[in-house]
Structure formats: C-alpha cells, structure tokens
JSON list of C-alpha atoms in Angstrom, two decimals:
[
{"chain": "A", "resi": 19, "resn": "UNK", "atom": "CA", "xyz": [-27.35, 40.98, 49.74]},
{"chain": "A", "resi": 20, "resn": "UNK", "atom": "CA", "xyz": [-29.58, 40.01, 47.02]},
{"chain": "A", "resi": 21, "resn": "UNK", "atom": "CA", "xyz": [-32.81, 42.35, 47.41]},
{"chain": "A", "resi": 22, "resn": "UNK", "atom": "CA", "xyz": [-35.54, 42.76, 45.45]},
{"chain": "A", "resi": 23, "resn": "UNK", "atom": "CA", "xyz": [-34.19, 45.63, 43.34]},
{"chain": "A", "resi": 24, "resn": "UNK", "atom": "CA", "xyz": [-31.40, 43.74, 42.11]},
{"chain": "A", "resi": 25, "resn": "UNK", "atom": "CA", "xyz": [-31.33, 43.77, 37.96]},
{"chain": "A", "resi": 26, "resn": "UNK", "atom": "CA", "xyz": [-29.79, 40.12, 38.01]},
{"chain": "A", "resi": 27, "resn": "UNK", "atom": "CA", "xyz": [-31.89, 37.19, 39.46]},
{"chain": "A", "resi": 28, "resn": "UNK", "atom": "CA", "xyz": [-29.67, 34.95, 41.14]},
{"chain": "A", "resi": 29, "resn": "UNK", "atom": "CA", "xyz": [-28.92, 31.55, 39.77]},
{"chain": "A", "resi": 30, "resn": "UNK", "atom": "CA", "xyz": [-29.66, 28.06, 40.81]},
{"chain": "A", "resi": 31, "resn": "UNK", "atom": "CA", "xyz": [-26.58, 25.99, 42.56]},
{"chain": "A", "resi": 32, "resn": "UNK", "atom": "CA", "xyz": [-25.93, 23.22, 39.86]},
{"chain": "A", "resi": 33, "resn": "UNK", "atom": "CA", "xyz": [-23.84, 21.31, 42.63]},
{"chain": "A", "resi": 34, "resn": "UNK", "atom": "CA", "xyz": [-26.82, 21.64, 45.51]},
{"chain": "A", "resi": 35, "resn": "UNK", "atom": "CA", "xyz": [-29.28, 19.95, 42.98]},
{"chain": "A", "resi": 36, "resn": "UNK", "atom": "CA", "xyz": [-32.75, 20.34, 42.98]},
{"chain": "A", "resi": 37, "resn": "UNK", "atom": "CA", "xyz": [-34.29, 22.36, 45.81]},
{"chain": "A", "resi": 38, "resn": "UNK", "atom": "CA", "xyz": [-36.63, 20.96, 48.72]},
{"chain": "A", "resi": 39, "resn": "UNK", "atom": "CA", "xyz": [-40.10, 19.88, 47.40]},
{"chain": "A", "resi": 40, "resn": "UNK", "atom": "CA", "xyz": [-39.74, 18.65, 43.88]},
{"chain": "A", "resi": 41, "resn": "UNK", "atom": "CA", "xyz": [-37.12, 15.84, 42.84]},
{"chain": "A", "resi": 42, "resn": "UNK", "atom": "CA", "xyz": [-37.99, 16.03, 39.28]},
{"chain": "A", "resi": 43, "resn": "UNK", "atom": "CA", "xyz": [-38.02, 19.95, 38.34]},
{"chain": "A", "resi": 44, "resn": "UNK", "atom": "CA", "xyz": [-35.38, 20.84, 36.46]},
{"chain": "A", "resi": 45, "resn": "UNK", "atom": "CA", "xyz": [-32.68, 23.51, 37.05]},
{"chain": "A", "resi": 46, "resn": "UNK", "atom": "CA", "xyz": [-33.86, 27.07, 35.94]},
{"chain": "A", "resi": 47, "resn": "UNK", "atom": "CA", "xyz": [-31.75, 27.54, 32.96]},
{"chain": "A", "resi": 48, "resn": "UNK", "atom": "CA", "xyz": [-33.12, 24.22, 31.37]},
{"chain": "A", "resi": 49, "resn": "UNK", "atom": "CA", "xyz": [-36.63, 25.23, 32.28]},
{"chain": "A", "resi": 50, "resn": "UNK", "atom": "CA", "xyz": [-36.15, 28.39, 30.67]},
{"chain": "A", "resi": 51, "resn": "UNK", "atom": "CA", "xyz": [-35.00, 27.00, 27.56]},
{"chain": "A", "resi": 52, "resn": "UNK", "atom": "CA", "xyz": [-37.60, 24.40, 27.52]},
{"chain": "A", "resi": 53, "resn": "UNK", "atom": "CA", "xyz": [-40.34, 27.68, 27.80]},
{"chain": "A", "resi": 54, "resn": "UNK", "atom": "CA", "xyz": [-38.79, 29.28, 25.00]},
{"chain": "A", "resi": 55, "resn": "UNK", "atom": "CA", "xyz": [-39.31, 26.56, 22.76]},
{"chain": "A", "resi": 56, "resn": "UNK", "atom": "CA", "xyz": [-42.68, 25.62, 23.96]},
{"chain": "A", "resi": 57, "resn": "UNK", "atom": "CA", "xyz": [-43.50, 29.50, 23.59]},
{"chain": "A", "resi": 58, "resn": "UNK", "atom": "CA", "xyz": [-42.50, 29.01, 19.73]},
{"chain": "A", "resi": 59, "resn": "UNK", "atom": "CA", "xyz": [-44.61, 25.99, 19.33]},
{"chain": "A", "resi": 60, "resn": "UNK", "atom": "CA", "xyz": [-41.87, 23.70, 18.98]},
{"chain": "A", "resi": 61, "resn": "UNK", "atom": "CA", "xyz": [-41.52, 20.58, 21.00]},
{"chain": "A", "resi": 62, "resn": "UNK", "atom": "CA", "xyz": [-38.60, 17.96, 20.94]},
{"chain": "A", "resi": 63, "resn": "UNK", "atom": "CA", "xyz": [-39.97, 14.43, 20.11]},
{"chain": "A", "resi": 64, "resn": "UNK", "atom": "CA", "xyz": [-40.22, 12.07, 22.50]},
{"chain": "A", "resi": 65, "resn": "UNK", "atom": "CA", "xyz": [-37.44, 8.85, 22.36]},
{"chain": "A", "resi": 66, "resn": "UNK", "atom": "CA", "xyz": [-40.47, 6.58, 21.53]},
{"chain": "A", "resi": 67, "resn": "UNK", "atom": "CA", "xyz": [-41.54, 8.52, 18.43]},
{"chain": "A", "resi": 68, "resn": "UNK", "atom": "CA", "xyz": [-38.06, 8.92, 16.97]},
{"chain": "A", "resi": 69, "resn": "UNK", "atom": "CA", "xyz": [-37.62, 6.77, 13.76]},
{"chain": "A", "resi": 70, "resn": "UNK", "atom": "CA", "xyz": [-34.43, 4.61, 13.06]},
{"chain": "A", "resi": 71, "resn": "UNK", "atom": "CA", "xyz": [-31.54, 6.86, 11.91]},
{"chain": "A", "resi": 72, "resn": "UNK", "atom": "CA", "xyz": [-29.84, 3.76, 10.46]},
{"chain": "A", "resi": 73, "resn": "UNK", "atom": "CA", "xyz": [-29.60, 3.59, 6.62]},
{"chain": "A", "resi": 74, "resn": "UNK", "atom": "CA", "xyz": [-32.52, 3.08, 4.38]},
{"chain": "A", "resi": 75, "resn": "UNK", "atom": "CA", "xyz": [-31.45, 0.28, 1.52]},
{"chain": "A", "resi": 76, "resn": "UNK", "atom": "CA", "xyz": [-33.96, 1.30, -1.49]},
{"chain": "A", "resi": 77, "resn": "UNK", "atom": "CA", "xyz": [-34.15, -1.07, -4.53]},
{"chain": "A", "resi": 78, "resn": "UNK", "atom": "CA", "xyz": [-33.06, 0.45, -7.61]},
{"chain": "A", "resi": 79, "resn": "UNK", "atom": "CA", "xyz": [-36.05, 0.46, -9.56]},
{"chain": "A", "resi": 80, "resn": "UNK", "atom": "CA", "xyz": [-38.03, 1.72, -6.56]},
{"chain": "A", "resi": 81, "resn": "UNK", "atom": "CA", "xyz": [-40.20, 4.58, -7.57]},
{"chain": "A", "resi": 82, "resn": "UNK", "atom": "CA", "xyz": [-39.07, 6.26, -4.49]},
{"chain": "A", "resi": 83, "resn": "UNK", "atom": "CA", "xyz": [-35.91, 6.59, -6.20]},
{"chain": "A", "resi": 84, "resn": "UNK", "atom": "CA", "xyz": [-35.50, 9.88, -8.08]},
{"chain": "A", "resi": 85, "resn": "UNK", "atom": "CA", "xyz": [-32.66, 9.61, -10.92]},
{"chain": "A", "resi": 86, "resn": "UNK", "atom": "CA", "xyz": [-32.31, 12.90, -12.74]},
{"chain": "A", "resi": 87, "resn": "UNK", "atom": "CA", "xyz": [-29.62, 13.55, -15.12]},
{"chain": "A", "resi": 88, "resn": "UNK", "atom": "CA", "xyz": [-28.42, 17.17, -14.50]},
{"chain": "A", "resi": 89, "resn": "UNK", "atom": "CA", "xyz": [-26.40, 19.32, -17.09]},
{"chain": "A", "resi": 90, "resn": "UNK", "atom": "CA", "xyz": [-23.64, 21.40, -15.60]},
{"chain": "A", "resi": 91, "resn": "UNK", "atom": "CA", "xyz": [-21.87, 24.23, -17.34]},
{"chain": "A", "resi": 92, "resn": "UNK", "atom": "CA", "xyz": [-17.86, 23.43, -18.05]},
{"chain": "A", "resi": 93, "resn": "UNK", "atom": "CA", "xyz": [-16.94, 25.55, -15.19]},
{"chain": "A", "resi": 94, "resn": "UNK", "atom": "CA", "xyz": [-19.05, 23.98, -12.85]},
{"chain": "A", "resi": 95, "resn": "UNK", "atom": "CA", "xyz": [-16.99, 21.96, -10.12]},
{"chain": "A", "resi": 96, "resn": "UNK", "atom": "CA", "xyz": [-19.76, 18.80, -10.36]},
{"chain": "A", "resi": 97, "resn": "UNK", "atom": "CA", "xyz": [-19.11, 18.85, -14.32]},
{"chain": "A", "resi": 98, "resn": "UNK", "atom": "CA", "xyz": [-15.19, 18.14, -13.43]},
{"chain": "A", "resi": 99, "resn": "UNK", "atom": "CA", "xyz": [-15.93, 14.77, -11.91]},
{"chain": "A", "resi": 100, "resn": "UNK", "atom": "CA", "xyz": [-13.57, 12.01, -12.18]},
{"chain": "A", "resi": 101, "resn": "UNK", "atom": "CA", "xyz": [-15.78, 9.99, -14.42]},
{"chain": "A", "resi": 102, "resn": "UNK", "atom": "CA", "xyz": [-14.61, 9.44, -18.15]},
{"chain": "A", "resi": 103, "resn": "UNK", "atom": "CA", "xyz": [-16.26, 8.88, -21.40]},
{"chain": "A", "resi": 104, "resn": "UNK", "atom": "CA", "xyz": [-15.63, 5.65, -23.58]},
{"chain": "A", "resi": 105, "resn": "UNK", "atom": "CA", "xyz": [-13.12, 7.44, -25.67]},
{"chain": "A", "resi": 106, "resn": "UNK", "atom": "CA", "xyz": [-11.01, 8.63, -22.69]},
{"chain": "A", "resi": 107, "resn": "UNK", "atom": "CA", "xyz": [-11.16, 5.06, -21.24]},
{"chain": "A", "resi": 108, "resn": "UNK", "atom": "CA", "xyz": [-9.94, 3.83, -24.50]},
{"chain": "A", "resi": 109, "resn": "UNK", "atom": "CA", "xyz": [-7.24, 6.24, -25.03]},
{"chain": "A", "resi": 110, "resn": "UNK", "atom": "CA", "xyz": [-5.94, 5.45, -21.36]},
{"chain": "A", "resi": 111, "resn": "UNK", "atom": "CA", "xyz": [-6.04, 1.80, -22.26]},
{"chain": "A", "resi": 112, "resn": "UNK", "atom": "CA", "xyz": [-4.05, 2.28, -25.27]},
{"chain": "A", "resi": 113, "resn": "UNK", "atom": "CA", "xyz": [-1.32, 4.31, -23.40]},
{"chain": "A", "resi": 114, "resn": "UNK", "atom": "CA", "xyz": [-1.23, 1.70, -20.83]},
{"chain": "A", "resi": 115, "resn": "UNK", "atom": "CA", "xyz": [-0.82, -1.00, -23.21]},
{"chain": "A", "resi": 116, "resn": "UNK", "atom": "CA", "xyz": [1.90, 0.94, -24.87]},
{"chain": "A", "resi": 117, "resn": "UNK", "atom": "CA", "xyz": [3.81, 1.54, -21.46]},
{"chain": "A", "resi": 118, "resn": "UNK", "atom": "CA", "xyz": [3.50, -2.04, -20.76]},
{"chain": "A", "resi": 119, "resn": "UNK", "atom": "CA", "xyz": [4.89, -3.41, -23.99]},
{"chain": "A", "resi": 120, "resn": "UNK", "atom": "CA", "xyz": [7.85, -0.85, -23.85]},
{"chain": "A", "resi": 121, "resn": "UNK", "atom": "CA", "xyz": [8.40, -2.45, -20.21]},
{"chain": "A", "resi": 122, "resn": "UNK", "atom": "CA", "xyz": [8.19, -5.74, -21.84]},
{"chain": "A", "resi": 123, "resn": "UNK", "atom": "CA", "xyz": [10.72, -5.12, -24.38]},
{"chain": "A", "resi": 124, "resn": "UNK", "atom": "CA", "xyz": [12.70, -3.47, -22.03]},
{"chain": "A", "resi": 125, "resn": "UNK", "atom": "CA", "xyz": [12.62, -6.31, -19.45]},
{"chain": "A", "resi": 126, "resn": "UNK", "atom": "CA", "xyz": [13.43, -9.06, -22.44]},
{"chain": "A", "resi": 127, "resn": "UNK", "atom": "CA", "xyz": [16.37, -7.09, -23.73]},
{"chain": "A", "resi": 128, "resn": "UNK", "atom": "CA", "xyz": [17.75, -6.94, -20.16]},
{"chain": "A", "resi": 129, "resn": "UNK", "atom": "CA", "xyz": [16.95, -10.77, -19.95]},
{"chain": "A", "resi": 130, "resn": "UNK", "atom": "CA", "xyz": [18.78, -11.59, -23.23]},
{"chain": "A", "resi": 131, "resn": "UNK", "atom": "CA", "xyz": [21.92, -9.52, -22.05]},
{"chain": "A", "resi": 132, "resn": "UNK", "atom": "CA", "xyz": [21.71, -11.64, -18.58]},
{"chain": "A", "resi": 133, "resn": "UNK", "atom": "CA", "xyz": [21.35, -14.99, -20.77]},
{"chain": "A", "resi": 134, "resn": "UNK", "atom": "CA", "xyz": [24.55, -13.85, -22.86]},
{"chain": "A", "resi": 135, "resn": "UNK", "atom": "CA", "xyz": [26.41, -12.98, -19.71]},
{"chain": "A", "resi": 136, "resn": "UNK", "atom": "CA", "xyz": [25.84, -16.61, -17.96]},
{"chain": "A", "resi": 137, "resn": "UNK", "atom": "CA", "xyz": [26.66, -18.13, -21.29]},
{"chain": "A", "resi": 138, "resn": "UNK", "atom": "CA", "xyz": [30.21, -16.15, -21.31]},
{"chain": "A", "resi": 139, "resn": "UNK", "atom": "CA", "xyz": [30.73, -16.72, -18.03]},
{"chain": "A", "resi": 140, "resn": "UNK", "atom": "CA", "xyz": [30.05, -20.57, -18.29]},
{"chain": "A", "resi": 141, "resn": "UNK", "atom": "CA", "xyz": [32.27, -20.82, -21.14]},
{"chain": "A", "resi": 142, "resn": "UNK", "atom": "CA", "xyz": [34.98, -19.29, -19.38]},
{"chain": "A", "resi": 143, "resn": "UNK", "atom": "CA", "xyz": [34.27, -21.62, -16.43]},
{"chain": "A", "resi": 144, "resn": "UNK", "atom": "CA", "xyz": [34.97, -24.67, -18.45]},
{"chain": "A", "resi": 145, "resn": "UNK", "atom": "CA", "xyz": [38.07, -23.23, -20.09]},
{"chain": "A", "resi": 146, "resn": "UNK", "atom": "CA", "xyz": [39.67, -22.48, -16.86]},
{"chain": "A", "resi": 147, "resn": "UNK", "atom": "CA", "xyz": [38.39, -25.97, -15.24]},
{"chain": "A", "resi": 148, "resn": "UNK", "atom": "CA", "xyz": [40.03, -27.60, -18.52]},
{"chain": "A", "resi": 149, "resn": "UNK", "atom": "CA", "xyz": [43.28, -25.60, -18.18]},
{"chain": "A", "resi": 150, "resn": "UNK", "atom": "CA", "xyz": [43.27, -26.45, -14.33]},
{"chain": "A", "resi": 151, "resn": "UNK", "atom": "CA", "xyz": [42.64, -30.06, -15.11]},
{"chain": "A", "resi": 152, "resn": "UNK", "atom": "CA", "xyz": [45.87, -29.78, -17.30]},
{"chain": "A", "resi": 153, "resn": "UNK", "atom": "CA", "xyz": [47.99, -28.11, -14.65]},
{"chain": "A", "resi": 154, "resn": "UNK", "atom": "CA", "xyz": [47.04, -30.67, -12.25]},
{"chain": "A", "resi": 155, "resn": "UNK", "atom": "CA", "xyz": [48.21, -33.59, -14.50]},
{"chain": "A", "resi": 156, "resn": "UNK", "atom": "CA", "xyz": [51.46, -31.91, -15.34]},
{"chain": "A", "resi": 157, "resn": "UNK", "atom": "CA", "xyz": [52.08, -31.14, -12.00]},
{"chain": "A", "resi": 158, "resn": "UNK", "atom": "CA", "xyz": [51.34, -34.64, -10.73]},
{"chain": "A", "resi": 159, "resn": "UNK", "atom": "CA", "xyz": [53.78, -35.88, -13.51]},
{"chain": "A", "resi": 160, "resn": "UNK", "atom": "CA", "xyz": [56.49, -33.54, -12.36]},
{"chain": "A", "resi": 161, "resn": "UNK", "atom": "CA", "xyz": [56.07, -34.46, -8.94]},
{"chain": "A", "resi": 162, "resn": "UNK", "atom": "CA", "xyz": [56.36, -38.60, -9.86]},
{"chain": "A", "resi": 163, "resn": "UNK", "atom": "CA", "xyz": [59.36, -37.80, -11.96]},
{"chain": "A", "resi": 164, "resn": "UNK", "atom": "CA", "xyz": [60.95, -35.86, -9.26]},
{"chain": "A", "resi": 165, "resn": "UNK", "atom": "CA", "xyz": [60.14, -38.75, -6.71]},
{"chain": "A", "resi": 166, "resn": "UNK", "atom": "CA", "xyz": [61.97, -41.35, -9.64]},
{"chain": "A", "resi": 167, "resn": "UNK", "atom": "CA", "xyz": [64.86, -39.26, -9.80]},
{"chain": "A", "resi": 168, "resn": "UNK", "atom": "CA", "xyz": [65.41, -38.36, -6.23]},
{"chain": "A", "resi": 169, "resn": "UNK", "atom": "CA", "xyz": [64.94, -41.82, -5.29]},
{"chain": "A", "resi": 170, "resn": "UNK", "atom": "CA", "xyz": [67.38, -43.07, -8.28]},
{"chain": "A", "resi": 171, "resn": "UNK", "atom": "CA", "xyz": [70.13, -40.66, -6.69]},
{"chain": "A", "resi": 172, "resn": "UNK", "atom": "CA", "xyz": [69.90, -42.11, -3.15]},
{"chain": "A", "resi": 173, "resn": "UNK", "atom": "CA", "xyz": [70.18, -45.35, -4.32]},
{"chain": "A", "resi": 174, "resn": "UNK", "atom": "CA", "xyz": [73.43, -44.50, -6.47]},
{"chain": "A", "resi": 175, "resn": "UNK", "atom": "CA", "xyz": [74.67, -42.55, -3.65]},
{"chain": "A", "resi": 176, "resn": "UNK", "atom": "CA", "xyz": [73.99, -45.23, -1.16]},
{"chain": "A", "resi": 177, "resn": "UNK", "atom": "CA", "xyz": [75.77, -48.09, -3.11]},
{"chain": "A", "resi": 178, "resn": "UNK", "atom": "CA", "xyz": [78.67, -46.24, -3.86]},
{"chain": "A", "resi": 179, "resn": "UNK", "atom": "CA", "xyz": [79.27, -45.14, -0.06]},
{"chain": "A", "resi": 180, "resn": "UNK", "atom": "CA", "xyz": [78.75, -48.73, 0.71]},
{"chain": "A", "resi": 181, "resn": "UNK", "atom": "CA", "xyz": [81.22, -49.92, -2.02]},
{"chain": "A", "resi": 182, "resn": "UNK", "atom": "CA", "xyz": [84.27, -47.67, -0.88]}
]
C-alpha cells in the first residue's frame, strides 16, 4: 500500500538489520540524527580524542586554583553554612564541658550511693554470719546435752530392769 503519494516515509525494520549492499550503514533514524548534527556544525568527538574523566588533583598553592572569599547576604542560603566562628566553637566547648562535668558529678554521687549500699550490706552480712555461728554452736551444745541425758536415762532404765 505504500505509494509515492504517502506523506509518511516507511521506517526501516530494526530486526532485519542493514539492507543489502552496505554492512556498516547505520539505520535511517540514526543517520538522520547524525545529519542534523553535521548540518549544525556539531560533531561528536572520537573516542581517541576524549580526555580522561577522572578527578584532577591540584596542589593548593597552584596558580590554576582560584580561591575567592565571597560575601553573601544574611538571608542567602550559602551564608547559613554549618561553619562556625571561634566564639561559637568556644561557647559550644564550654557548654559541652559543663554538661560533661554535670554528668560526672551525677555518676560520682551514684557511685558513692552504691559504695554506701555495699558497705551496709557487708556489715549486715557479717552480723548475720556471727548470729549464724552462735546459733550453730547453741544447737550443737543442745544436741550434745540431749544425747548425754538420753544415754543417761537409758542406762538407768536398763540397770533397773535387770535388777528387778
């Protein structure tokens, strides 16, 4: 159905590849893009002519390096940098020092409270250990006296039974 009067030219089949004759001929759409760039005087540089895209390391004292101190308005976002002047740094250092001192004092007081608690538990332990020893000796004495009286009572009953 394609005739010479069709307003839209037929597209090349991308699956079929290049047409017979030239094997290195680009597709029609790619060639039209290249033609447009050449008509404008723009050419894509060849791969061999491109420079490296790696980072360039420049010495700080190099003449190629341009350092400028720019002044910005207060409302400019670039003026709201996280950089701080020496007064701010000193003030923040003092605040941090005070916070650390307060934290150290709180930790010290809690440590003293723990030491006091350990001492009281230790004294309570010693007291209970002494009472335990006393009770063990008391029970031991009671047991020995009960054995003596029990054996004495058995001896008396045994002799009395034999005598009768």
